[in-house]
mmCIF file with all atom_site columns, C-alpha atoms in Angstrom:
data_model
loop_
_atom_site.group_PDB
_atom_site.id
_atom_site.type_symbol
_atom_site.label_atom_id
_atom_site.label_alt_id
_atom_site.label_comp_id
_atom_site.label_asym_id
_atom_site.label_entity_id
_atom_site.label_seq_id
_atom_site.pdbx_PDB_ins_code
_atom_site.Cartn_x
_atom_site.Cartn_y
_atom_site.Cartn_z
_atom_site.occupancy
_atom_site.B_iso_or_equiv
_atom_site.pdbx_formal_charge
_atom_site.auth_seq_id
_atom_site.auth_comp_id
_atom_site.auth_asym_id
_atom_site.auth_atom_id
_atom_site.pdbx_PDB_model_num
ATOM 1   C CA . UNK A 1 1   ? 39.675 -81.839 159.471 1.00 54.00 ? 1357 UNK A CA 1
ATOM 2   C CA . UNK A 1 2   ? 42.976 -82.729 161.042 1.00 57.00 ? 1358 UNK A CA 1
ATOM 3   C CA . UNK A 1 3   ? 46.101 -84.442 159.937 1.00 62.00 ? 1359 UNK A CA 1
ATOM 4   C CA . UNK A 1 4   ? 48.388 -83.983 156.976 1.00 70.00 ? 1360 UNK A CA 1
ATOM 5   C CA . UNK A 1 5   ? 46.978 -83.860 153.455 1.00 77.00 ? 1361 UNK A CA 1
ATOM 6   C CA . UNK A 1 6   ? 48.668 -85.973 150.775 1.00 80.00 ? 1362 UNK A CA 1
ATOM 7   C CA . UNK A 1 7   ? 49.764 -84.118 147.663 1.00 80.00 ? 1363 UNK A CA 1
ATOM 8   C CA . UNK A 1 8   ? 51.520 -86.867 145.749 1.00 78.00 ? 1364 UNK A CA 1
ATOM 9   C CA . UNK A 1 9   ? 53.548 -89.863 146.840 1.00 76.00 ? 1365 UNK A CA 1
ATOM 10  C CA . UNK A 1 10  ? 55.004 -89.303 150.288 1.00 80.00 ? 1366 UNK A CA 1
ATOM 11  C CA . UNK A 1 11  ? 54.795 -85.494 150.214 1.00 82.00 ? 1367 UNK A CA 1
ATOM 12  C CA . UNK A 1 12  ? 52.311 -84.176 152.766 1.00 80.00 ? 1368 UNK A CA 1
ATOM 13  C CA . UNK A 1 13  ? 50.920 -80.765 153.698 1.00 82.00 ? 1369 UNK A CA 1
ATOM 14  C CA . UNK A 1 14  ? 51.215 -80.353 157.445 1.00 81.00 ? 1370 UNK A CA 1
ATOM 15  C CA . UNK A 1 15  ? 48.193 -78.916 159.225 1.00 83.00 ? 1371 UNK A CA 1
ATOM 16  C CA . UNK A 1 16  ? 50.449 -76.335 160.912 1.00 84.00 ? 1372 UNK A CA 1
ATOM 17  C CA . UNK A 1 17  ? 51.098 -74.579 157.574 1.00 85.00 ? 1373 UNK A CA 1
ATOM 18  C CA . UNK A 1 18  ? 47.406 -74.213 156.717 1.00 86.00 ? 1374 UNK A CA 1
ATOM 19  C CA . UNK A 1 19  ? 45.430 -71.146 157.786 1.00 88.00 ? 1375 UNK A CA 1
ATOM 20  C CA . UNK A 1 20  ? 41.661 -71.579 158.041 1.00 89.00 ? 1376 UNK A CA 1
ATOM 21  C CA . UNK A 1 21  ? 39.160 -68.707 158.013 1.00 86.00 ? 1377 UNK A CA 1
ATOM 22  C CA . UNK A 1 22  ? 35.402 -69.021 158.325 1.00 86.00 ? 1378 UNK A CA 1
ATOM 23  C CA . UNK A 1 23  ? 32.599 -66.651 157.341 1.00 83.00 ? 1379 UNK A CA 1
ATOM 24  C CA . UNK A 1 24  ? 28.923 -66.677 156.513 1.00 78.00 ? 1380 UNK A CA 1
ATOM 25  C CA . UNK A 1 25  ? 27.999 -68.097 153.134 1.00 71.00 ? 1381 UNK A CA 1
ATOM 26  C CA . UNK A 1 26  ? 26.111 -65.956 150.676 1.00 70.00 ? 1382 UNK A CA 1
ATOM 27  C CA . UNK A 1 27  ? 22.836 -66.869 149.010 1.00 62.00 ? 1383 UNK A CA 1
ATOM 28  C CA . UNK A 1 28  ? 19.583 -68.372 150.256 1.00 62.00 ? 1384 UNK A CA 1
ATOM 29  C CA . UNK A 1 29  ? 19.394 -70.627 153.266 1.00 62.00 ? 1385 UNK A CA 1
ATOM 30  C CA . UNK A 1 30  ? 16.818 -69.209 155.654 1.00 61.00 ? 1386 UNK A CA 1
ATOM 31  C CA . UNK A 1 31  ? 17.501 -68.193 159.226 1.00 62.00 ? 1387 UNK A CA 1
ATOM 32  C CA . UNK A 1 32  ? 20.319 -70.707 159.702 1.00 62.00 ? 1388 UNK A CA 1
ATOM 33  C CA . UNK A 1 33  ? 22.608 -68.959 157.176 1.00 59.00 ? 1389 UNK A CA 1
ATOM 34  C CA . UNK A 1 34  ? 22.628 -65.779 159.253 1.00 61.00 ? 1390 UNK A CA 1
ATOM 35  C CA . UNK A 1 35  ? 24.058 -67.492 162.311 1.00 66.00 ? 1391 UNK A CA 1
ATOM 36  C CA . UNK A 1 36  ? 26.551 -70.078 161.080 1.00 72.00 ? 1392 UNK A CA 1
ATOM 37  C CA . UNK A 1 37  ? 29.990 -69.536 159.569 1.00 75.00 ? 1393 UNK A CA 1
ATOM 38  C CA . UNK A 1 38  ? 29.909 -72.317 156.992 1.00 80.00 ? 1394 UNK A CA 1
ATOM 39  C CA . UNK A 1 39  ? 32.016 -70.749 154.217 1.00 86.00 ? 1395 UNK A CA 1
ATOM 40  C CA . UNK A 1 40  ? 35.646 -71.850 154.442 1.00 89.00 ? 1396 UNK A CA 1
ATOM 41  C CA . UNK A 1 41  ? 38.736 -70.050 153.178 1.00 91.00 ? 1397 UNK A CA 1
ATOM 42  C CA . UNK A 1 42  ? 41.937 -72.076 153.252 1.00 91.00 ? 1398 UNK A CA 1
ATOM 43  C CA . UNK A 1 43  ? 45.279 -70.296 152.847 1.00 93.00 ? 1399 UNK A CA 1
ATOM 44  C CA . UNK A 1 44  ? 48.639 -71.905 152.208 1.00 91.00 ? 1400 UNK A CA 1
ATOM 45  C CA . UNK A 1 45  ? 51.853 -69.886 152.096 1.00 90.00 ? 1401 UNK A CA 1
ATOM 46  C CA . UNK A 1 46  ? 53.495 -71.514 149.099 1.00 88.00 ? 1402 UNK A CA 1
ATOM 47  C CA . UNK A 1 47  ? 56.481 -69.142 149.054 1.00 86.00 ? 1403 UNK A CA 1
ATOM 48  C CA . UNK A 1 48  ? 57.470 -69.881 152.676 1.00 87.00 ? 1404 UNK A CA 1
ATOM 49  C CA . UNK A 1 49  ? 56.631 -73.579 152.924 1.00 86.00 ? 1405 UNK A CA 1
ATOM 50  C CA . UNK A 1 50  ? 59.206 -76.198 153.813 1.00 84.00 ? 1406 UNK A CA 1
ATOM 51  C CA . UNK A 1 51  ? 56.883 -79.144 153.142 1.00 85.00 ? 1407 UNK A CA 1
ATOM 52  C CA . UNK A 1 52  ? 57.547 -79.239 149.393 1.00 86.00 ? 1408 UNK A CA 1
ATOM 53  C CA . UNK A 1 53  ? 60.839 -80.224 147.763 1.00 87.00 ? 1409 UNK A CA 1
ATOM 54  C CA . UNK A 1 54  ? 62.598 -77.175 146.228 1.00 88.00 ? 1410 UNK A CA 1
ATOM 55  C CA . UNK A 1 55  ? 62.006 -78.332 142.638 1.00 90.00 ? 1411 UNK A CA 1
ATOM 56  C CA . UNK A 1 56  ? 58.272 -78.812 143.242 1.00 89.00 ? 1412 UNK A CA 1
ATOM 57  C CA . UNK A 1 57  ? 58.066 -75.474 145.026 1.00 88.00 ? 1413 UNK A CA 1
ATOM 58  C CA . UNK A 1 58  ? 59.653 -73.614 142.085 1.00 90.00 ? 1414 UNK A CA 1
ATOM 59  C CA . UNK A 1 59  ? 57.372 -75.378 139.636 1.00 89.00 ? 1415 UNK A CA 1
ATOM 60  C CA . UNK A 1 60  ? 54.255 -74.582 141.701 1.00 89.00 ? 1416 UNK A CA 1
ATOM 61  C CA . UNK A 1 61  ? 55.243 -70.923 142.175 1.00 90.00 ? 1417 UNK A CA 1
ATOM 62  C CA . UNK A 1 62  ? 55.699 -70.590 138.422 1.00 90.00 ? 1418 UNK A CA 1
ATOM 63  C CA . UNK A 1 63  ? 52.492 -72.380 137.408 1.00 90.00 ? 1419 UNK A CA 1
ATOM 64  C CA . UNK A 1 64  ? 50.243 -70.831 140.078 1.00 89.00 ? 1420 UNK A CA 1
ATOM 65  C CA . UNK A 1 65  ? 51.671 -67.297 139.767 1.00 89.00 ? 1421 UNK A CA 1
ATOM 66  C CA . UNK A 1 66  ? 48.327 -65.868 138.600 1.00 90.00 ? 1422 UNK A CA 1
ATOM 67  C CA . UNK A 1 67  ? 46.512 -67.316 141.643 1.00 88.00 ? 1423 UNK A CA 1
ATOM 68  C CA . UNK A 1 68  ? 49.017 -66.262 144.275 1.00 87.00 ? 1424 UNK A CA 1
ATOM 69  C CA . UNK A 1 69  ? 48.756 -63.083 146.338 1.00 90.00 ? 1425 UNK A CA 1
ATOM 70  C CA . UNK A 1 70  ? 52.047 -62.398 148.067 1.00 89.00 ? 1426 UNK A CA 1
ATOM 71  C CA . UNK A 1 71  ? 53.077 -66.043 147.680 1.00 88.00 ? 1427 UNK A CA 1
ATOM 72  C CA . UNK A 1 72  ? 49.889 -67.260 149.399 1.00 90.00 ? 1428 UNK A CA 1
ATOM 73  C CA . UNK A 1 73  ? 47.463 -69.643 147.684 1.00 90.00 ? 1429 UNK A CA 1
ATOM 74  C CA . UNK A 1 74  ? 43.810 -69.259 148.713 1.00 92.00 ? 1430 UNK A CA 1
ATOM 75  C CA . UNK A 1 75  ? 40.987 -71.774 148.197 1.00 92.00 ? 1431 UNK A CA 1
ATOM 76  C CA . UNK A 1 76  ? 37.337 -71.103 149.091 1.00 91.00 ? 1432 UNK A CA 1
ATOM 77  C CA . UNK A 1 77  ? 34.503 -73.573 149.585 1.00 90.00 ? 1433 UNK A CA 1
ATOM 78  C CA . UNK A 1 78  ? 30.866 -72.788 150.344 1.00 86.00 ? 1434 UNK A CA 1
ATOM 79  C CA . UNK A 1 79  ? 28.932 -75.473 148.455 1.00 84.00 ? 1435 UNK A CA 1
ATOM 80  C CA . UNK A 1 80  ? 27.756 -77.347 151.527 1.00 84.00 ? 1436 UNK A CA 1
ATOM 81  C CA . UNK A 1 81  ? 25.698 -76.178 154.487 1.00 80.00 ? 1437 UNK A CA 1
ATOM 82  C CA . UNK A 1 82  ? 28.101 -77.856 156.866 1.00 82.00 ? 1438 UNK A CA 1
ATOM 83  C CA . UNK A 1 83  ? 31.391 -76.180 157.761 1.00 84.00 ? 1439 UNK A CA 1
ATOM 84  C CA . UNK A 1 84  ? 32.999 -79.587 158.177 1.00 89.00 ? 1440 UNK A CA 1
ATOM 85  C CA . UNK A 1 85  ? 32.159 -80.672 154.614 1.00 90.00 ? 1441 UNK A CA 1
ATOM 86  C CA . UNK A 1 86  ? 33.346 -77.312 153.264 1.00 90.00 ? 1442 UNK A CA 1
ATOM 87  C CA . UNK A 1 87  ? 36.632 -77.816 155.134 1.00 89.00 ? 1443 UNK A CA 1
ATOM 88  C CA . UNK A 1 88  ? 37.065 -81.226 153.513 1.00 90.00 ? 1444 UNK A CA 1
ATOM 89  C CA . UNK A 1 89  ? 36.220 -79.800 150.077 1.00 91.00 ? 1445 UNK A CA 1
ATOM 90  C CA . UNK A 1 90  ? 38.709 -76.942 150.448 1.00 92.00 ? 1446 UNK A CA 1
ATOM 91  C CA . UNK A 1 91  ? 41.494 -79.284 151.612 1.00 91.00 ? 1447 UNK A CA 1
ATOM 92  C CA . UNK A 1 92  ? 40.886 -81.688 148.715 1.00 91.00 ? 1448 UNK A CA 1
ATOM 93  C CA . UNK A 1 93  ? 40.870 -78.785 146.237 1.00 92.00 ? 1449 UNK A CA 1
ATOM 94  C CA . UNK A 1 94  ? 44.121 -77.401 147.611 1.00 91.00 ? 1450 UNK A CA 1
ATOM 95  C CA . UNK A 1 95  ? 45.810 -80.811 147.449 1.00 90.00 ? 1451 UNK A CA 1
ATOM 96  C CA . UNK A 1 96  ? 44.591 -81.316 143.862 1.00 90.00 ? 1452 UNK A CA 1
ATOM 97  C CA . UNK A 1 97  ? 45.807 -77.848 142.837 1.00 91.00 ? 1453 UNK A CA 1
ATOM 98  C CA . UNK A 1 98  ? 49.242 -78.473 144.304 1.00 90.00 ? 1454 UNK A CA 1
ATOM 99  C CA . UNK A 1 99  ? 49.445 -81.979 142.821 1.00 89.00 ? 1455 UNK A CA 1
ATOM 100 C CA . UNK A 1 100 ? 48.682 -80.606 139.363 1.00 90.00 ? 1456 UNK A CA 1
ATOM 101 C CA . UNK A 1 101 ? 51.051 -77.644 139.743 1.00 89.00 ? 1457 UNK A CA 1
ATOM 102 C CA . UNK A 1 102 ? 53.960 -79.770 140.973 1.00 88.00 ? 1458 UNK A CA 1
ATOM 103 C CA . UNK A 1 103 ? 53.586 -82.519 138.366 1.00 88.00 ? 1459 UNK A CA 1
ATOM 104 C CA . UNK A 1 104 ? 56.624 -82.952 136.118 1.00 89.00 ? 1460 UNK A CA 1
ATOM 105 C CA . UNK A 1 105 ? 56.311 -81.496 132.635 1.00 88.00 ? 1461 UNK A CA 1
ATOM 106 C CA . UNK A 1 106 ? 55.191 -83.983 129.970 1.00 90.00 ? 1462 UNK A CA 1
ATOM 107 C CA . UNK A 1 107 ? 57.845 -85.615 127.828 1.00 93.00 ? 1463 UNK A CA 1
ATOM 108 C CA . UNK A 1 108 ? 58.395 -83.728 124.575 1.00 94.00 ? 1464 UNK A CA 1
ATOM 109 C CA . UNK A 1 109 ? 56.669 -85.247 121.580 1.00 92.00 ? 1465 UNK A CA 1
ATOM 110 C CA . UNK A 1 110 ? 58.993 -87.014 119.212 1.00 93.00 ? 1466 UNK A CA 1
ATOM 111 C CA . UNK A 1 111 ? 58.242 -86.236 115.588 1.00 92.00 ? 1467 UNK A CA 1
ATOM 112 C CA . UNK A 1 112 ? 57.434 -89.362 113.585 1.00 92.00 ? 1468 UNK A CA 1
ATOM 113 C CA . UNK A 1 113 ? 56.839 -89.926 109.914 1.00 93.00 ? 1469 UNK A CA 1
ATOM 114 C CA . UNK A 1 114 ? 53.419 -91.013 108.655 1.00 92.00 ? 1470 UNK A CA 1
ATOM 115 C CA . UNK A 1 115 ? 53.672 -94.630 107.393 1.00 94.00 ? 1471 UNK A CA 1
ATOM 116 C CA . UNK A 1 116 ? 53.468 -94.978 103.625 1.00 96.00 ? 1472 UNK A CA 1
ATOM 117 C CA . UNK A 1 117 ? 50.563 -97.434 103.803 1.00 96.00 ? 1473 UNK A CA 1
ATOM 118 C CA . UNK A 1 118 ? 48.377 -94.990 105.756 1.00 96.00 ? 1474 UNK A CA 1
ATOM 119 C CA . UNK A 1 119 ? 49.137 -92.172 103.334 1.00 96.00 ? 1475 UNK A CA 1
ATOM 120 C CA . UNK A 1 120 ? 48.394 -94.377 100.297 1.00 97.00 ? 1476 UNK A CA 1
ATOM 121 C CA . UNK A 1 121 ? 45.093 -95.504 101.822 1.00 97.00 ? 1477 UNK A CA 1
ATOM 122 C CA . UNK A 1 122 ? 44.113 -91.878 102.498 1.00 97.00 ? 1478 UNK A CA 1
ATOM 123 C CA . UNK A 1 123 ? 44.845 -90.888 98.887  1.00 97.00 ? 1479 UNK A CA 1
ATOM 124 C CA . UNK A 1 124 ? 42.995 -93.963 97.548  1.00 97.00 ? 1480 UNK A CA 1
ATOM 125 C CA . UNK A 1 125 ? 39.887 -93.124 99.634  1.00 97.00 ? 1481 UNK A CA 1
ATOM 126 C CA . UNK A 1 126 ? 40.135 -89.492 98.531  1.00 98.00 ? 1482 UNK A CA 1
ATOM 127 C CA . UNK A 1 127 ? 40.119 -90.498 94.863  1.00 97.00 ? 1483 UNK A CA 1
ATOM 128 C CA . UNK A 1 128 ? 37.169 -92.819 95.456  1.00 97.00 ? 1484 UNK A CA 1
ATOM 129 C CA . UNK A 1 129 ? 35.217 -89.998 97.101  1.00 96.00 ? 1485 UNK A CA 1
ATOM 130 C CA . UNK A 1 130 ? 36.029 -87.630 94.225  1.00 95.00 ? 1486 UNK A CA 1
ATOM 131 C CA . UNK A 1 131 ? 34.837 -90.265 91.733  1.00 93.00 ? 1487 UNK A CA 1
ATOM 132 C CA . UNK A 1 132 ? 31.560 -90.668 93.677  1.00 93.00 ? 1488 UNK A CA 1
ATOM 133 C CA . UNK A 1 133 ? 30.972 -86.912 93.610  1.00 93.00 ? 1489 UNK A CA 1
ATOM 134 C CA . UNK A 1 134 ? 31.875 -86.665 89.944  1.00 91.00 ? 1490 UNK A CA 1
ATOM 135 C CA . UNK A 1 135 ? 29.276 -89.341 89.226  1.00 88.00 ? 1491 UNK A CA 1
ATOM 136 C CA . UNK A 1 136 ? 26.587 -87.142 90.815  1.00 89.00 ? 1492 UNK A CA 1
ATOM 137 C CA . UNK A 1 137 ? 27.028 -84.317 88.312  1.00 86.00 ? 1493 UNK A CA 1
ATOM 138 C CA . UNK A 1 138 ? 23.956 -83.541 86.254  1.00 76.00 ? 1494 UNK A CA 1
ATOM 139 C CA . UNK A 1 139 ? 23.439 -85.464 83.022  1.00 72.00 ? 1495 UNK A CA 1
ATOM 140 C CA . UNK A 1 140 ? 21.181 -84.841 80.065  1.00 66.00 ? 1496 UNK A CA 1
ATOM 141 C CA . UNK A 1 141 ? 18.665 -87.634 80.199  1.00 61.00 ? 1497 UNK A CA 1
#
């Protein structure tokens, strides 16, 4: 897994700022699991990076504060038996996390008034329903 990873637009994560660590995956897998380091741990120092614009960096530090340990963001992947596929998965996850964390806040909702026609229709249907239910009340036959 080489080359920069796209976060959003033209902003890239350079490979030099990523720290990879490999270990043995847990769980079943037979004899192969005891010999291969297929679990991947990808670390990215968000606090010290120069790859992100300052505004994005502040936003990401604020939104990912609960996931950061000393300003470092860690992503693990061990779903696949292949280290290569786990590396790809971890890189994609990290890019998605950063893309979501650096996204601009949504525009504030502008309060609007409910149109009179919609309100009248709602009240008309409500009265109709009440009339239907009133008609179901027991009668002396």
